[in-house]
Short mmCIF file of N, CA and C in Angstrom, two decimals:
data_model
loop_
_atom_site.label_atom_id
_atom_site.label_comp_id
_atom_site.label_asym_id
_atom_site.label_seq_id
_atom_site.Cartn_x
_atom_site.Cartn_y
_atom_site.Cartn_z
N MET A 24 151.46 156.09 -5.34
CA MET A 24 150.24 156.46 -4.66
C MET A 24 149.32 155.24 -4.65
N ASN A 25 148.85 154.85 -3.47
CA ASN A 25 147.96 153.70 -3.35
C ASN A 25 146.69 154.20 -2.68
N THR A 26 145.86 154.87 -3.45
CA THR A 26 144.67 155.51 -2.92
C THR A 26 143.53 154.50 -2.81
N GLN A 27 142.75 154.61 -1.76
CA GLN A 27 141.56 153.79 -1.60
C GLN A 27 140.40 154.51 -2.23
N HIS A 28 139.73 153.83 -3.15
CA HIS A 28 138.57 154.44 -3.79
C HIS A 28 137.33 154.19 -2.95
N THR A 29 136.28 154.93 -3.22
CA THR A 29 135.00 154.72 -2.57
C THR A 29 134.46 153.38 -3.00
N PRO A 30 134.15 152.51 -2.05
CA PRO A 30 133.68 151.16 -2.43
C PRO A 30 132.34 151.21 -3.17
N GLY A 31 132.16 150.24 -4.03
CA GLY A 31 130.90 150.10 -4.77
C GLY A 31 129.89 149.34 -3.93
N PRO A 32 128.77 149.01 -4.47
CA PRO A 32 128.41 149.28 -5.86
C PRO A 32 128.01 150.74 -6.09
N TRP A 33 128.29 151.21 -7.28
CA TRP A 33 127.89 152.54 -7.69
C TRP A 33 126.71 152.41 -8.64
N SER A 34 125.93 153.46 -8.73
CA SER A 34 124.77 153.43 -9.62
C SER A 34 124.55 154.81 -10.25
N LEU A 35 123.71 154.84 -11.25
CA LEU A 35 123.37 156.10 -11.90
C LEU A 35 122.37 156.83 -11.01
N GLY A 36 122.73 158.04 -10.64
CA GLY A 36 121.84 158.85 -9.81
C GLY A 36 121.03 159.78 -10.69
N ASP A 37 120.92 161.01 -10.27
CA ASP A 37 120.16 162.01 -11.01
C ASP A 37 120.81 162.23 -12.37
N GLU A 38 120.01 162.21 -13.41
CA GLU A 38 120.55 162.52 -14.75
C GLU A 38 119.43 163.17 -15.57
N ASN A 39 119.87 164.04 -16.44
CA ASN A 39 118.96 164.70 -17.35
C ASN A 39 119.70 165.00 -18.63
N ASN A 40 119.21 165.88 -19.44
CA ASN A 40 119.84 166.17 -20.72
C ASN A 40 121.18 166.87 -20.57
N TYR A 41 121.51 167.38 -19.38
CA TYR A 41 122.72 168.19 -19.20
C TYR A 41 123.77 167.57 -18.30
N HIS A 42 123.35 166.76 -17.33
CA HIS A 42 124.34 166.18 -16.42
C HIS A 42 123.91 164.79 -15.97
N ALA A 43 124.88 164.04 -15.43
CA ALA A 43 124.62 162.71 -14.86
C ALA A 43 125.49 162.56 -13.61
N GLU A 44 124.93 161.88 -12.62
CA GLU A 44 125.66 161.64 -11.37
C GLU A 44 125.87 160.15 -11.17
N VAL A 45 127.04 159.79 -10.67
CA VAL A 45 127.34 158.42 -10.24
C VAL A 45 127.28 158.44 -8.73
N CYS A 46 126.45 157.56 -8.15
CA CYS A 46 126.19 157.61 -6.72
C CYS A 46 126.35 156.28 -6.04
N ILE A 47 126.53 156.38 -4.72
CA ILE A 47 126.39 155.22 -3.84
C ILE A 47 125.00 155.40 -3.23
N GLY A 48 124.20 154.37 -3.33
CA GLY A 48 122.82 154.52 -2.87
C GLY A 48 122.11 155.51 -3.76
N GLU A 49 121.25 156.29 -3.18
CA GLU A 49 120.46 157.21 -4.01
C GLU A 49 120.92 158.65 -3.94
N THR A 50 121.75 158.98 -2.95
CA THR A 50 122.07 160.40 -2.76
C THR A 50 123.55 160.74 -2.66
N GLU A 51 124.42 159.80 -2.27
CA GLU A 51 125.83 160.14 -2.08
C GLU A 51 126.57 160.11 -3.41
N MET A 52 126.87 161.28 -3.97
CA MET A 52 127.48 161.37 -5.29
C MET A 52 128.98 161.06 -5.20
N VAL A 53 129.45 160.17 -6.08
CA VAL A 53 130.86 159.83 -6.19
C VAL A 53 131.50 160.61 -7.31
N ALA A 54 130.77 160.78 -8.41
CA ALA A 54 131.28 161.49 -9.57
C ALA A 54 130.12 162.10 -10.34
N GLY A 55 130.44 163.13 -11.05
CA GLY A 55 129.42 163.78 -11.87
C GLY A 55 130.02 164.26 -13.17
N MET A 56 129.19 164.32 -14.17
CA MET A 56 129.67 164.85 -15.46
C MET A 56 128.60 165.72 -16.06
N CYS A 57 129.07 166.68 -16.81
CA CYS A 57 128.19 167.66 -17.42
C CYS A 57 128.53 167.73 -18.90
N ARG A 58 127.50 167.81 -19.71
CA ARG A 58 127.70 167.90 -21.17
C ARG A 58 128.18 169.28 -21.59
N GLU A 59 127.93 170.26 -20.77
CA GLU A 59 128.25 171.64 -21.10
C GLU A 59 129.61 172.05 -20.55
N SER A 60 130.42 172.65 -21.38
CA SER A 60 131.74 173.14 -20.94
C SER A 60 131.55 174.32 -20.00
N SER A 61 132.25 174.28 -18.86
CA SER A 61 132.15 175.41 -17.93
C SER A 61 132.91 176.63 -18.46
N TYR A 62 133.74 176.44 -19.48
CA TYR A 62 134.53 177.54 -20.05
C TYR A 62 133.78 178.23 -21.18
N THR A 63 133.18 177.43 -22.06
CA THR A 63 132.56 178.02 -23.25
C THR A 63 131.05 178.02 -23.21
N GLY A 64 130.45 177.19 -22.35
CA GLY A 64 129.01 177.07 -22.32
C GLY A 64 128.45 176.19 -23.46
N GLN A 65 129.36 175.65 -24.27
CA GLN A 65 128.96 174.80 -25.40
C GLN A 65 128.81 173.35 -24.95
N MET A 66 127.91 172.63 -25.61
CA MET A 66 127.76 171.20 -25.36
C MET A 66 129.00 170.50 -25.93
N THR A 67 129.65 169.65 -25.14
CA THR A 67 130.88 169.02 -25.58
C THR A 67 130.71 167.55 -25.92
N MET A 68 129.55 166.98 -25.59
CA MET A 68 129.30 165.58 -25.93
C MET A 68 127.80 165.35 -26.01
N SER A 69 127.44 164.26 -26.67
CA SER A 69 126.01 163.92 -26.77
C SER A 69 125.53 163.35 -25.44
N ARG A 70 124.24 163.32 -25.25
CA ARG A 70 123.66 162.74 -24.04
C ARG A 70 124.02 161.25 -23.97
N GLU A 71 124.00 160.57 -25.11
CA GLU A 71 124.36 159.16 -25.16
C GLU A 71 125.79 158.93 -24.70
N GLU A 72 126.72 159.78 -25.16
CA GLU A 72 128.12 159.65 -24.75
C GLU A 72 128.28 159.93 -23.24
N MET A 73 127.57 160.92 -22.74
CA MET A 73 127.62 161.23 -21.32
C MET A 73 127.14 160.04 -20.50
N LEU A 74 126.03 159.43 -20.89
CA LEU A 74 125.51 158.27 -20.15
C LEU A 74 126.42 157.06 -20.29
N ALA A 75 127.02 156.86 -21.47
CA ALA A 75 127.98 155.76 -21.64
C ALA A 75 129.18 155.96 -20.72
N ASN A 76 129.67 157.19 -20.60
CA ASN A 76 130.77 157.49 -19.69
C ASN A 76 130.36 157.21 -18.25
N ALA A 77 129.15 157.59 -17.88
CA ALA A 77 128.67 157.35 -16.52
C ALA A 77 128.62 155.85 -16.24
N HIS A 78 128.13 155.07 -17.19
CA HIS A 78 128.06 153.62 -16.98
C HIS A 78 129.44 152.98 -16.88
N LEU A 79 130.39 153.51 -17.63
CA LEU A 79 131.78 153.01 -17.52
C LEU A 79 132.33 153.30 -16.12
N ILE A 80 132.08 154.48 -15.62
CA ILE A 80 132.52 154.85 -14.28
C ILE A 80 131.82 153.97 -13.24
N ILE A 81 130.53 153.73 -13.41
CA ILE A 81 129.78 152.86 -12.50
C ILE A 81 130.40 151.48 -12.41
N ALA A 82 130.89 150.96 -13.53
CA ALA A 82 131.46 149.61 -13.58
C ALA A 82 132.88 149.55 -12.99
N ALA A 83 133.52 150.68 -12.75
CA ALA A 83 134.93 150.71 -12.35
C ALA A 83 135.27 149.86 -11.13
N PRO A 84 134.52 149.95 -10.02
CA PRO A 84 134.90 149.11 -8.87
C PRO A 84 134.82 147.61 -9.18
N ASP A 85 133.82 147.21 -9.94
CA ASP A 85 133.67 145.80 -10.31
C ASP A 85 134.78 145.37 -11.27
N LEU A 86 135.14 146.24 -12.20
CA LEU A 86 136.22 145.90 -13.14
C LEU A 86 137.55 145.75 -12.40
N LEU A 87 137.82 146.64 -11.46
CA LEU A 87 139.04 146.56 -10.68
C LEU A 87 139.08 145.26 -9.87
N ALA A 88 137.98 144.93 -9.23
CA ALA A 88 137.94 143.69 -8.44
C ALA A 88 138.15 142.47 -9.32
N GLN A 89 137.58 142.46 -10.52
CA GLN A 89 137.74 141.33 -11.43
C GLN A 89 139.18 141.24 -11.91
N HIS A 90 139.80 142.36 -12.21
CA HIS A 90 141.22 142.35 -12.61
C HIS A 90 142.09 141.79 -11.50
N GLU A 91 141.84 142.22 -10.26
CA GLU A 91 142.64 141.71 -9.15
C GLU A 91 142.42 140.21 -8.96
N HIS A 92 141.20 139.75 -9.11
CA HIS A 92 140.91 138.31 -9.01
C HIS A 92 141.62 137.53 -10.12
N ASN A 93 141.55 138.04 -11.34
CA ASN A 93 142.19 137.36 -12.47
C ASN A 93 143.72 137.34 -12.31
N LYS A 94 144.28 138.39 -11.75
CA LYS A 94 145.73 138.42 -11.51
C LYS A 94 146.08 137.31 -10.50
N ALA A 95 145.28 137.13 -9.47
CA ALA A 95 145.53 136.08 -8.50
C ALA A 95 145.44 134.69 -9.15
N ILE A 96 144.51 134.54 -10.07
CA ILE A 96 144.40 133.26 -10.80
C ILE A 96 145.67 133.02 -11.63
N CYS A 97 146.16 134.07 -12.30
CA CYS A 97 147.41 133.94 -13.07
C CYS A 97 148.56 133.54 -12.18
N ASP A 98 148.67 134.15 -10.99
CA ASP A 98 149.73 133.79 -10.04
C ASP A 98 149.64 132.31 -9.68
N SER A 99 148.44 131.83 -9.43
CA SER A 99 148.25 130.42 -9.06
C SER A 99 148.63 129.50 -10.22
N LEU A 100 148.23 129.87 -11.42
CA LEU A 100 148.56 129.04 -12.60
C LEU A 100 150.07 128.99 -12.83
N ILE A 101 150.73 130.13 -12.67
CA ILE A 101 152.19 130.15 -12.84
C ILE A 101 152.86 129.23 -11.81
N ALA A 102 152.41 129.30 -10.57
CA ALA A 102 152.98 128.43 -9.54
C ALA A 102 152.74 126.95 -9.87
N LEU A 103 151.56 126.62 -10.34
CA LEU A 103 151.25 125.23 -10.72
C LEU A 103 152.13 124.78 -11.90
N PHE A 104 152.27 125.62 -12.90
CA PHE A 104 153.08 125.28 -14.07
C PHE A 104 154.53 125.05 -13.65
N LYS A 105 155.06 125.94 -12.81
CA LYS A 105 156.44 125.79 -12.37
C LYS A 105 156.63 124.53 -11.56
N GLU A 106 155.65 124.23 -10.68
CA GLU A 106 155.71 123.00 -9.89
C GLU A 106 155.70 121.76 -10.76
N ALA A 107 155.01 121.83 -11.90
CA ALA A 107 154.93 120.69 -12.81
C ALA A 107 156.12 120.66 -13.77
N GLY A 108 157.02 121.67 -13.68
CA GLY A 108 158.18 121.72 -14.57
C GLY A 108 157.89 122.30 -15.93
N TRP A 109 156.83 123.09 -16.02
CA TRP A 109 156.44 123.66 -17.32
C TRP A 109 156.76 125.16 -17.37
N GLN A 110 157.92 125.57 -16.89
CA GLN A 110 158.28 126.99 -16.86
C GLN A 110 158.16 127.64 -18.23
N ASP A 111 158.52 126.93 -19.29
CA ASP A 111 158.48 127.50 -20.62
C ASP A 111 157.06 127.80 -21.07
N ASP A 112 156.07 127.20 -20.43
CA ASP A 112 154.68 127.41 -20.82
C ASP A 112 154.03 128.56 -20.07
N CYS A 113 154.79 129.29 -19.30
CA CYS A 113 154.26 130.39 -18.47
C CYS A 113 154.24 131.71 -19.22
N THR A 114 154.77 131.79 -20.40
CA THR A 114 154.92 133.07 -21.11
C THR A 114 153.57 133.78 -21.29
N LEU A 115 152.58 133.09 -21.82
CA LEU A 115 151.29 133.71 -22.06
C LEU A 115 150.64 134.15 -20.74
N ILE A 116 150.73 133.30 -19.73
CA ILE A 116 150.16 133.67 -18.44
C ILE A 116 150.88 134.89 -17.87
N ASN A 117 152.20 134.95 -18.00
CA ASN A 117 152.94 136.13 -17.53
C ASN A 117 152.53 137.38 -18.28
N GLN A 118 152.26 137.27 -19.59
CA GLN A 118 151.80 138.42 -20.36
C GLN A 118 150.43 138.88 -19.86
N LEU A 119 149.53 137.92 -19.62
CA LEU A 119 148.21 138.28 -19.10
C LEU A 119 148.32 138.93 -17.73
N LYS A 120 149.17 138.38 -16.88
CA LYS A 120 149.39 138.92 -15.55
C LYS A 120 149.93 140.35 -15.63
N SER A 121 150.87 140.58 -16.53
CA SER A 121 151.45 141.91 -16.68
C SER A 121 150.39 142.91 -17.14
N MET A 122 149.53 142.50 -18.07
CA MET A 122 148.47 143.38 -18.55
C MET A 122 147.51 143.71 -17.40
N ARG A 123 147.18 142.70 -16.60
CA ARG A 123 146.27 142.91 -15.46
C ARG A 123 146.93 143.84 -14.45
N PHE A 124 148.22 143.58 -14.17
CA PHE A 124 148.93 144.40 -13.18
C PHE A 124 148.96 145.85 -13.64
N ASP A 125 149.23 146.10 -14.92
CA ASP A 125 149.26 147.47 -15.45
C ASP A 125 147.91 148.14 -15.28
N ALA A 126 146.83 147.41 -15.60
CA ALA A 126 145.48 147.98 -15.50
C ALA A 126 145.13 148.28 -14.04
N ILE A 127 145.50 147.39 -13.14
CA ILE A 127 145.25 147.60 -11.72
C ILE A 127 146.02 148.82 -11.20
N ALA A 128 147.29 148.93 -11.60
CA ALA A 128 148.09 150.07 -11.18
C ALA A 128 147.50 151.38 -11.66
N ARG A 129 147.06 151.44 -12.92
CA ARG A 129 146.44 152.66 -13.44
C ARG A 129 145.18 153.00 -12.66
N ALA A 130 144.37 151.96 -12.35
CA ALA A 130 143.12 152.20 -11.64
C ALA A 130 143.37 152.74 -10.23
N LYS A 131 144.51 152.37 -9.65
CA LYS A 131 144.84 152.81 -8.31
C LYS A 131 145.68 154.08 -8.30
N GLY A 132 145.98 154.62 -9.47
CA GLY A 132 146.75 155.85 -9.56
C GLY A 132 148.23 155.65 -9.31
N GLU A 133 148.70 154.43 -9.53
CA GLU A 133 150.14 154.13 -9.34
C GLU A 133 150.86 154.29 -10.65
N PRO A 134 152.17 154.63 -10.59
CA PRO A 134 152.93 154.80 -11.85
C PRO A 134 153.14 153.50 -12.59
#
């Protein structure tokens, strides 16, 4: 699955003691979270945790873009190392690239 996400930037929209919204602009909600369980009516997290989760979600488009950029840098470094005859020195860069690729795939909903 190679799903296109809603482009950023995202920001914190309406929030109070019970819910927080992640929005594009001031009104278009991308995601929302509620501290209260819809099943039990009990509070399931603190307000601080809810806001921290919202800020993590807000950063997601930027984090994905940075991972993709860093992966491209790793590809360029590997090509330069191989061109210089330093294939044995590519191990760490390949590990970094693999970690970036895994994170990018997860962010895009790929297996």
